[in-house]
PDB file of C-alpha atoms in Angstrom:
ATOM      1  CA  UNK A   1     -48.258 -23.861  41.469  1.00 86.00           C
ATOM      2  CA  UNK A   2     -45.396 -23.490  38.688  1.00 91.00           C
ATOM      3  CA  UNK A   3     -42.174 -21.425  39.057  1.00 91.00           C
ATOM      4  CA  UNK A   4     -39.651 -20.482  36.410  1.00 92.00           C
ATOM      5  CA  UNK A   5     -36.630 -22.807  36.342  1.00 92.00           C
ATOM      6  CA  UNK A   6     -33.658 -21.196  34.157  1.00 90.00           C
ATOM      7  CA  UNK A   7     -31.677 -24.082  34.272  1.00 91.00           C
ATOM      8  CA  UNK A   8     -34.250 -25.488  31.763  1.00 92.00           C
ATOM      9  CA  UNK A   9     -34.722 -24.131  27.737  1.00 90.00           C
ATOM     10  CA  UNK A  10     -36.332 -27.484  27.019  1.00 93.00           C
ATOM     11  CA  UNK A  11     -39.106 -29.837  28.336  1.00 94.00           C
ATOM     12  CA  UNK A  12     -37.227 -32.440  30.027  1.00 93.00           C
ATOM     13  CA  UNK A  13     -39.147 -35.926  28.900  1.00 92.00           C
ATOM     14  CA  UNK A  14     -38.781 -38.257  26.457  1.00 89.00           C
ATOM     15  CA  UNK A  15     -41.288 -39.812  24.205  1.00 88.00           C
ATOM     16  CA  UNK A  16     -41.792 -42.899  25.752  1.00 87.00           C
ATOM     17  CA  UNK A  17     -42.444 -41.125  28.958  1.00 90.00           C
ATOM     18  CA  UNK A  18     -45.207 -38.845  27.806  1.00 90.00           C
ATOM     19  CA  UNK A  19     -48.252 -39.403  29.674  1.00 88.00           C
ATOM     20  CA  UNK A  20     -50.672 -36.632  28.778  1.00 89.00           C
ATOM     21  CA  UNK A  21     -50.363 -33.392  26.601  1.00 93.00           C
ATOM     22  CA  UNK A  22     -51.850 -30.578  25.748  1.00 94.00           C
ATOM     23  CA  UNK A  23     -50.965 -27.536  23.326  1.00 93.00           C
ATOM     24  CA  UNK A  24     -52.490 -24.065  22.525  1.00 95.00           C
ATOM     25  CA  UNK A  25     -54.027 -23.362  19.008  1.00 93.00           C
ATOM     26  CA  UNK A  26     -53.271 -20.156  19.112  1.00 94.00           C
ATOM     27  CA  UNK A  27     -50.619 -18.119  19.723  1.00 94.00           C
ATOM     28  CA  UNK A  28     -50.124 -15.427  22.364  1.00 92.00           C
ATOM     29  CA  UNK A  29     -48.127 -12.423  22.656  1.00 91.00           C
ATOM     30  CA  UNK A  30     -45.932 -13.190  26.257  1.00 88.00           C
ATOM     31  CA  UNK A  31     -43.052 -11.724  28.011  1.00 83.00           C
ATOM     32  CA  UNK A  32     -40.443 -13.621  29.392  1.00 79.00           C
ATOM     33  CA  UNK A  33     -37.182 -13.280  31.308  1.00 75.00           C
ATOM     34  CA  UNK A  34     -35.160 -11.585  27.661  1.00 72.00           C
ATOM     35  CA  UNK A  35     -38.124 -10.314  25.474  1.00 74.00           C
ATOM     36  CA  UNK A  36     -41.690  -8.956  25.629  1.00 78.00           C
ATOM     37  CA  UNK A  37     -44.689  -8.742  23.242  1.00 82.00           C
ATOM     38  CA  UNK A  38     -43.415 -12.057  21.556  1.00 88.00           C
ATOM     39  CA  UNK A  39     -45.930 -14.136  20.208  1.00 92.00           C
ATOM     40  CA  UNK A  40     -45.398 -17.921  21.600  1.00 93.00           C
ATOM     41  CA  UNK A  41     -47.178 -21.282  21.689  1.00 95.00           C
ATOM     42  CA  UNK A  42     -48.129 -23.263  24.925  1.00 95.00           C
ATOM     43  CA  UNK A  43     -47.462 -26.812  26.415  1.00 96.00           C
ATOM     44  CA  UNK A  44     -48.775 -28.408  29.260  1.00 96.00           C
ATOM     45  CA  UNK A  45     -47.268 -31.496  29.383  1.00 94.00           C
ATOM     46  CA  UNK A  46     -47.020 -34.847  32.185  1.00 94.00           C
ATOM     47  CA  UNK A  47     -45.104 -37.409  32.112  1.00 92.00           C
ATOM     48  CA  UNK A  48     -43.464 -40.384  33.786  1.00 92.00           C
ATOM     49  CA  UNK A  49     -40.896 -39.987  35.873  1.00 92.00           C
ATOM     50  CA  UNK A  50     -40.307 -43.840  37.322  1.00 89.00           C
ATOM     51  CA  UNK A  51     -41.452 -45.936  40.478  1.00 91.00           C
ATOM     52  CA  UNK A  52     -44.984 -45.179  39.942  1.00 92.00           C
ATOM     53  CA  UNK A  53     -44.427 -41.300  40.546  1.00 94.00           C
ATOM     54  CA  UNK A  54     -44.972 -38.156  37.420  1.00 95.00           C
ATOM     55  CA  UNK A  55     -44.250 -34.368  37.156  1.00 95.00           C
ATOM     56  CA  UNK A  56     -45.419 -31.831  35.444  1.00 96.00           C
ATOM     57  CA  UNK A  57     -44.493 -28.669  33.119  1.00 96.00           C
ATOM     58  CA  UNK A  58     -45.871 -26.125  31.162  1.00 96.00           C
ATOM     59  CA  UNK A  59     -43.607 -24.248  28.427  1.00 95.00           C
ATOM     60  CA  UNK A  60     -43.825 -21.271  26.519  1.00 94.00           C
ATOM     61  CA  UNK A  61     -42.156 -21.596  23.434  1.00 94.00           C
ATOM     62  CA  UNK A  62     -41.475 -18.719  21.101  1.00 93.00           C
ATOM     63  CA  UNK A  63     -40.653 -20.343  17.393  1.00 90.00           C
ATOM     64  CA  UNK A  64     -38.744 -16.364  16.009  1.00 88.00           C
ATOM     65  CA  UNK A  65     -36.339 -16.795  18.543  1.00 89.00           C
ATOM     66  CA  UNK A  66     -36.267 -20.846  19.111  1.00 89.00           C
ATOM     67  CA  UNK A  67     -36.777 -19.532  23.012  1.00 90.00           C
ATOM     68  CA  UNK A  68     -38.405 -22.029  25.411  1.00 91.00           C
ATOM     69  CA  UNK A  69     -39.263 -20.911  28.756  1.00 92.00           C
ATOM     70  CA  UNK A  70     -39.805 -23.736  31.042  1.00 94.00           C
ATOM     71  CA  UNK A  71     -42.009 -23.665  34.623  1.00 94.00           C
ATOM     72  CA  UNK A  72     -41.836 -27.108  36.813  1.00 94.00           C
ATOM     73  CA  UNK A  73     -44.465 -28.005  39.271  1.00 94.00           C
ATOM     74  CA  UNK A  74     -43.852 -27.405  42.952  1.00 93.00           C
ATOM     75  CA  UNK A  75     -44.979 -31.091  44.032  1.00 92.00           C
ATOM     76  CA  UNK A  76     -42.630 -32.656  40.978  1.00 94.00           C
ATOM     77  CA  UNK A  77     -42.237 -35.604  41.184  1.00 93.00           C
ATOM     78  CA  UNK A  78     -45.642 -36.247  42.458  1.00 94.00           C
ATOM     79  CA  UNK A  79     -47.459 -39.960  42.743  1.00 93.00           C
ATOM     80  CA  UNK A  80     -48.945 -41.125  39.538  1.00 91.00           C
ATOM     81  CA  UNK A  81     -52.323 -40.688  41.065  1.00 91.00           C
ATOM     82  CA  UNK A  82     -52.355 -37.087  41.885  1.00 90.00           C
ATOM     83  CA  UNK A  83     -51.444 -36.452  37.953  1.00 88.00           C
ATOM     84  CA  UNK A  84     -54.849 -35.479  36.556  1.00 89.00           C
ATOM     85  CA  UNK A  85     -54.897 -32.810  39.201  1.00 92.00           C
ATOM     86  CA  UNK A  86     -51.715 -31.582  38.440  1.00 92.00           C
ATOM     87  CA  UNK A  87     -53.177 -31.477  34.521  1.00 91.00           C
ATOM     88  CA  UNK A  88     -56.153 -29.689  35.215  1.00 93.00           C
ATOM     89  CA  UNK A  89     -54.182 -26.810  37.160  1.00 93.00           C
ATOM     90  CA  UNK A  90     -51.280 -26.635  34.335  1.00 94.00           C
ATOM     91  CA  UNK A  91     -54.784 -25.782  31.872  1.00 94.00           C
ATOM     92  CA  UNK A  92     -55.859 -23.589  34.427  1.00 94.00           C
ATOM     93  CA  UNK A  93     -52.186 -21.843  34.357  1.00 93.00           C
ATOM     94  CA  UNK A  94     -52.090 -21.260  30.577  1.00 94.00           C
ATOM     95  CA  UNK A  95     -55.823 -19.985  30.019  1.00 94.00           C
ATOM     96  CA  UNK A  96     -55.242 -17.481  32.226  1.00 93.00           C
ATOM     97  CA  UNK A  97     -52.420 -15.905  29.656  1.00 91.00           C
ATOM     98  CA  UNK A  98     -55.051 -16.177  26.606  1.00 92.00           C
ATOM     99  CA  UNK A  99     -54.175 -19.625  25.525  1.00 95.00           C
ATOM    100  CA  UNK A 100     -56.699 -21.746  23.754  1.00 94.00           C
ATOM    101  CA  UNK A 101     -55.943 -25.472  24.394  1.00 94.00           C
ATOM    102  CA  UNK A 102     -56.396 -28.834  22.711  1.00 93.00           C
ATOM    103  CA  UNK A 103     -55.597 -32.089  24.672  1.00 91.00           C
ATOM    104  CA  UNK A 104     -54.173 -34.142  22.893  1.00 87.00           C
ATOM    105  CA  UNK A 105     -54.562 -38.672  23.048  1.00 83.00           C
ATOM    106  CA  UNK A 106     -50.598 -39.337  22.817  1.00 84.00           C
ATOM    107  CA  UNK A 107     -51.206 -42.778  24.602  1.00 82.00           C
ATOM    108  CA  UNK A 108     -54.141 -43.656  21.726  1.00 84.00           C
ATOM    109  CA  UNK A 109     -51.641 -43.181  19.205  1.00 86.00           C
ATOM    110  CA  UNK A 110     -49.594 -45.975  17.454  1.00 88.00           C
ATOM    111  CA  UNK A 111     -45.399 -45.629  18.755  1.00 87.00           C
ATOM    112  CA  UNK A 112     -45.161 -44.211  14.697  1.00 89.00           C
ATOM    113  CA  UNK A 113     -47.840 -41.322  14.789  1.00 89.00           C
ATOM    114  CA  UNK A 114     -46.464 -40.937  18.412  1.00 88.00           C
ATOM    115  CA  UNK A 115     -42.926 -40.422  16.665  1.00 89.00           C
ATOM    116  CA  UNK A 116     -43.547 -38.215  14.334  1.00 90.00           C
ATOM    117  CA  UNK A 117     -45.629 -35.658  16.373  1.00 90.00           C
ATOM    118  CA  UNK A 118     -42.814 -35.695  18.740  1.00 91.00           C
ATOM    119  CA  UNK A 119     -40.171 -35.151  15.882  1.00 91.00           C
ATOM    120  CA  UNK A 120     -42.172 -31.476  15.106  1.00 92.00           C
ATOM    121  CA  UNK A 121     -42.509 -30.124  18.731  1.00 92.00           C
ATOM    122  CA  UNK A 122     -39.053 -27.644  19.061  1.00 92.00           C
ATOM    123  CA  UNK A 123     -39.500 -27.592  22.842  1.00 92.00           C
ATOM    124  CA  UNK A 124     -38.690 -31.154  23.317  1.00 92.00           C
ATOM    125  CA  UNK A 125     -35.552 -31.001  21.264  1.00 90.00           C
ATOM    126  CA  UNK A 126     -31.958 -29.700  21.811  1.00 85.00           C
ATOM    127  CA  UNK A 127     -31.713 -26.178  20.383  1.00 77.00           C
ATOM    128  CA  UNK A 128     -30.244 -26.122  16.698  1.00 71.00           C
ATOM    129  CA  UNK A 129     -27.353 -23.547  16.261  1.00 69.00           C
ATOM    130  CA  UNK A 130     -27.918 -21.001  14.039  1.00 62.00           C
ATOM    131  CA  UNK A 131     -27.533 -21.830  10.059  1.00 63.00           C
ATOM    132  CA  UNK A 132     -24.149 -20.817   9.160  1.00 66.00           C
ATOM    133  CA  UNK A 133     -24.142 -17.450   6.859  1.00 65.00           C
ATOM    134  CA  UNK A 134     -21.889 -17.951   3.970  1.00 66.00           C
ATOM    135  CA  UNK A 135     -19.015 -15.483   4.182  1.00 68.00           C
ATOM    136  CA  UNK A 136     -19.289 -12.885   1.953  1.00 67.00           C
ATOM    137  CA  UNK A 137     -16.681 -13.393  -1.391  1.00 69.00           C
ATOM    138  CA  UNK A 138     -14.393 -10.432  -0.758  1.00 72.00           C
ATOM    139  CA  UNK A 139     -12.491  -8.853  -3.733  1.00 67.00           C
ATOM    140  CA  UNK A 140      -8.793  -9.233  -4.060  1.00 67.00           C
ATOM    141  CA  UNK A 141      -7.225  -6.203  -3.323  1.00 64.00           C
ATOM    142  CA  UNK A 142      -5.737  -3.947  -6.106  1.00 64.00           C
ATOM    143  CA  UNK A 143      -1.840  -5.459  -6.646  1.00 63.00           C
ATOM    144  CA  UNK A 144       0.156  -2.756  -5.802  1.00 59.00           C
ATOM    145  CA  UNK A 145       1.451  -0.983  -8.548  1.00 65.00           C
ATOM    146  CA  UNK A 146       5.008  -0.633  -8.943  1.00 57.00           C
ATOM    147  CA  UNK A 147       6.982   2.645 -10.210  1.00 59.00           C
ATOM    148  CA  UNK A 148       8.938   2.224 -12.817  1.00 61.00           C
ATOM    149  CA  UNK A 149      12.496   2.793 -12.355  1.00 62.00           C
ATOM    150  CA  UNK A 150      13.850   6.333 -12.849  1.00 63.00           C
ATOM    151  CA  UNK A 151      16.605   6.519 -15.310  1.00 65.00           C
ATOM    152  CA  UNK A 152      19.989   7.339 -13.538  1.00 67.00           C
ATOM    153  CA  UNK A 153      21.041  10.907 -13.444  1.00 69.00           C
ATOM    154  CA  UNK A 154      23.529  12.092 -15.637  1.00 70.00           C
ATOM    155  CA  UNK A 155      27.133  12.592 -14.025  1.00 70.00           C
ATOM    156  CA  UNK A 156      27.392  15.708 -12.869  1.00 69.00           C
ATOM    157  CA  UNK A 157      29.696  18.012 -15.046  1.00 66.00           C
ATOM    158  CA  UNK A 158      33.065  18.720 -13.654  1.00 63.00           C
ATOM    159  CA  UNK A 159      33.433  22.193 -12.448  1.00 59.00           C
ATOM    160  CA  UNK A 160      36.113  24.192 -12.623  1.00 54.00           C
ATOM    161  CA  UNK A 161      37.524  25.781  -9.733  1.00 52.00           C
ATOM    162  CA  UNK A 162      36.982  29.455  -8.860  1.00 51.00           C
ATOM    163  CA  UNK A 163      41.296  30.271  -9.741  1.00 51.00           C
ATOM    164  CA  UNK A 164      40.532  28.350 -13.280  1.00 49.00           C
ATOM    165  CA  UNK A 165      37.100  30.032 -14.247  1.00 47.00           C
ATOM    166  CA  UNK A 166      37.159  31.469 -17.470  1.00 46.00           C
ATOM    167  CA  UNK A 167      40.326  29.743 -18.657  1.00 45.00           C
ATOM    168  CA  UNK A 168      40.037  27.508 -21.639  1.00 45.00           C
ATOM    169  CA  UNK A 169      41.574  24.522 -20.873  1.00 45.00           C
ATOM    170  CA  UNK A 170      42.825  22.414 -24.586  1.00 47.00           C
ATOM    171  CA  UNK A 171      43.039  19.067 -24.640  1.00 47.00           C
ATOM    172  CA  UNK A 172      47.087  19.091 -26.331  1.00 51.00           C
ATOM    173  CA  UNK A 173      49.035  22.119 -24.798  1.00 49.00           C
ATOM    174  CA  UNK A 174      49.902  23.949 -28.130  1.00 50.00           C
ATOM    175  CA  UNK A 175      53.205  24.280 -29.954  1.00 56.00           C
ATOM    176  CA  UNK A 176      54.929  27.307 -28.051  1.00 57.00           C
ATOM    177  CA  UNK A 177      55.736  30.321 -30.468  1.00 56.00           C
ATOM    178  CA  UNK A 178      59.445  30.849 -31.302  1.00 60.00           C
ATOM    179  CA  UNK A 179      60.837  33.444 -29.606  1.00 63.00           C
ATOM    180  CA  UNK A 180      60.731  37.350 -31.196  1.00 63.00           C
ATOM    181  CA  UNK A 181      63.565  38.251 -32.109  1.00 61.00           C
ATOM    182  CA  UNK A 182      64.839  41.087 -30.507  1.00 64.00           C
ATOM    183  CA  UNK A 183      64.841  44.769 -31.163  1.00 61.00           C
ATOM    184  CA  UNK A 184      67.940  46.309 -32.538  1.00 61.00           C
ATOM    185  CA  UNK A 185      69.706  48.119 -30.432  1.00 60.00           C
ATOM    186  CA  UNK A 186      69.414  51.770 -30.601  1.00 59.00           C
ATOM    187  CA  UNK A 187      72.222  54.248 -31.337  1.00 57.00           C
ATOM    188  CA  UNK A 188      73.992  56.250 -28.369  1.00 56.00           C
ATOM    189  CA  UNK A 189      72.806  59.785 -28.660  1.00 56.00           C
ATOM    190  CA  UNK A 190      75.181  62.221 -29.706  1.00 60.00           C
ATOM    191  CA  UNK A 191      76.214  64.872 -27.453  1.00 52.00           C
ATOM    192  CA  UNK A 192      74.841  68.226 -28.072  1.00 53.00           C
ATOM    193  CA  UNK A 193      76.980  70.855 -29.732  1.00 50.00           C
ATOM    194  CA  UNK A 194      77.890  73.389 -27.311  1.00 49.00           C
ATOM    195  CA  UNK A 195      76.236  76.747 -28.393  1.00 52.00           C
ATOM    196  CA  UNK A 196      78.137  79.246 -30.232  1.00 46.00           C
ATOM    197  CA  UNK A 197      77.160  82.854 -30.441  1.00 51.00           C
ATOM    198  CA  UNK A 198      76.604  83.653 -33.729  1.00 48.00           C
ATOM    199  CA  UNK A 199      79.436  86.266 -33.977  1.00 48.00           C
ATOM    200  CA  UNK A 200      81.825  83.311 -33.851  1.00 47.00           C
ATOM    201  CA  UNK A 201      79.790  80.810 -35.449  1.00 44.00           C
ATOM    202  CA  UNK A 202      80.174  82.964 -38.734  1.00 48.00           C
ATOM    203  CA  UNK A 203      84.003  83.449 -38.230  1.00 42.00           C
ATOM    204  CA  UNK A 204      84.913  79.788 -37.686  1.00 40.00           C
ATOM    205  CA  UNK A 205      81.975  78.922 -40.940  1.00 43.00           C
ATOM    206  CA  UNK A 206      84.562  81.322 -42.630  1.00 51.00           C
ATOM    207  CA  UNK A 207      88.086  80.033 -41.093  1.00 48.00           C
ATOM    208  CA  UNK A 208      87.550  76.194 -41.152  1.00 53.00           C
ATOM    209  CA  UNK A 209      88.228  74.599 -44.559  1.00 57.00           C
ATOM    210  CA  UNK A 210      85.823  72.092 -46.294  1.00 58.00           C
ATOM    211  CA  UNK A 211      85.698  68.656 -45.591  1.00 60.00           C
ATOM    212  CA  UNK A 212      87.557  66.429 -47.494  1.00 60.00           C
ATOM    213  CA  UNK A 213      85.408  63.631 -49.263  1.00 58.00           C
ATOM    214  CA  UNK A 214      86.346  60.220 -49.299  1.00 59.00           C
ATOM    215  CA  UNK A 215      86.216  58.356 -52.373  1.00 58.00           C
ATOM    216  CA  UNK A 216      83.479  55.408 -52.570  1.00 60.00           C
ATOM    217  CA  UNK A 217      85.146  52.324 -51.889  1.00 57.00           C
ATOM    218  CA  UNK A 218      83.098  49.356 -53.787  1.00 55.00           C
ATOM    219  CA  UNK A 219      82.641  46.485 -51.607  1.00 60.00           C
ATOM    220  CA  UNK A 220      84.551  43.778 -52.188  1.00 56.00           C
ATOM    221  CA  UNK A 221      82.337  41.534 -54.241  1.00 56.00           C
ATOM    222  CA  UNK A 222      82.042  44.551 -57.283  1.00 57.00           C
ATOM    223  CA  UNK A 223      86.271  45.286 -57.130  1.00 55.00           C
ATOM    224  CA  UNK A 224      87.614  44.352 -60.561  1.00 57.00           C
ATOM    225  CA  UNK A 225      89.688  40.905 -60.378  1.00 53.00           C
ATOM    226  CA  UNK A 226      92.763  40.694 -62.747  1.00 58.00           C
ATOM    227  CA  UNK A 227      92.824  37.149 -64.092  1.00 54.00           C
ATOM    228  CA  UNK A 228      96.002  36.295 -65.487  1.00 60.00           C
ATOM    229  CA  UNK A 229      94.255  34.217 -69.009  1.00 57.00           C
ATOM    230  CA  UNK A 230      96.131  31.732 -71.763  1.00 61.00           C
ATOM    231  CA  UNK A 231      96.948  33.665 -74.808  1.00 62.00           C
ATOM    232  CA  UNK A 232      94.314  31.428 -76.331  1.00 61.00           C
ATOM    233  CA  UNK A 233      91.431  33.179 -74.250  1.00 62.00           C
ATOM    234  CA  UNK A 234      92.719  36.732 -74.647  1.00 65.00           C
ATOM    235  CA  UNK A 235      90.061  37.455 -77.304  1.00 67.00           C
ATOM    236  CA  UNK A 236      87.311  36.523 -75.201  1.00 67.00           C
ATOM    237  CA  UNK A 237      88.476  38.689 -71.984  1.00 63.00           C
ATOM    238  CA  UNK A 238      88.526  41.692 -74.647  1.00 72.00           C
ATOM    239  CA  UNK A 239      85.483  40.810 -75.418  1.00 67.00           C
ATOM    240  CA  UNK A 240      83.781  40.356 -71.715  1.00 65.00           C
ATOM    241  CA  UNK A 241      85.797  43.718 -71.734  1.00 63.00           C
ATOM    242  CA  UNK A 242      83.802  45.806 -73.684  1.00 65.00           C
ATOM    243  CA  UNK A 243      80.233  45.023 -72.257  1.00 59.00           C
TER     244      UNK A 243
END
């Protein structure tokens, strides 16, 4: 009988303990502990296992997923001499899933064809890790474009305030005007006549004489000047005389 061990994702012999093997020709849709309907290839392997004892495994290896699922023989290890036994029933095991299976003569082969079938058989070997994807060239990102500067506001223009508005305001206070000259003052009023009837205003028309005129007095620049002249100039002052 073979059970599952999950502590196992590889057949756990080496070359040079590789006693008898046989693999499927075919492969066979299984399902297995994480997948189902995947096709895989089988192994039915024995080998040594020291002091005259063997064991025995049968994988099921499925090459899309590099998956190996690994079942150990109850009796493992057993004694050398019980190995074809175990064989026959590991066969038995695998044709019961739909495998078709060669047997292979690993100990007929010289340690170089031994080698290099060994080299090819993914279940006896380490798991590879994944090939590295190459990351993906990302573009730089856009440089971030920079505003160019605003030109600085103009100063704000002064403001008069609200007692000034509407006053001109000069730059040179102008020349203040000369002072008007002032009016002439105007004459007293004369006080009114008293009235007169006109019975008496007639009589005193008739009783009060004529005013006396005054003569013209010329102003003192046009009065005549006597100028007391030599005898030698009299001729000429008769003559400014007569104009």
């Amino acid at each position: 009988m073979f059970d599952l061990d999950p502590s196992l994702d590889r057949i756990p012999i080496s070359p040079d303990a590789l006693e008898r093997v046989a693999w499927s020709l075919n492969l066979t849709a299984v399902a297995g502990t994480d997948f189902a309907g995947a096709e895989a290839r089988a192994y039915a392997v024995t080998g040594a296992a020291g002091g005259g004892r063997s064991v025995c495994y049968v994988c099921l290896y499925v090459q899309s997923m590099d998956r190996a699922q690994v079942y150990r023989h109850r009796a493992n290890p057993f004694p050398a001499a019980e190995g074809e036994a175990h064989e026959e029933e590991a066969l038995a095991f695998l044709e019961d899933l739909g495998f078709i299976l060669e047997t292979i003569d690993y100990r007929g082969w010289n340690s170089r064809e031994r080698q290099d079938w060994f080299e090819k058989q993914p279940p006896f070997h380490a798991r590879r890790p994944p090939p590295e994807t190459p990351p993906v060239p990302q573009e730089p990102a856009p440089a971030a474009r920079v505003a160019p500067a605003a030109a600085p506001a103009p100063p704000p223009a002064p403001v008069a305030p609200p007692e000034m508005e509407g006053v001109l305001v000069l730059a040179e206070p102008l020349e203040e005007p000369p002072p008007a000259p002032s009016p002439p003052p105007s004459p007293a009023p004369r006080p009114a006549a008293a009235k007169v009837p006109p019975s008496r205003t007639r009589a005193v028309a008739q009783a009060s004489p004529p005013p006396a005129v005054e003569p013209e007095v010329a102003p003192p620049s046009q009065r005549p000047v006597k100028v007391d002249l030599p005898e030698e100039y009299e001729d000429l002052a008769r003559l400014f005389a007569s104009f």
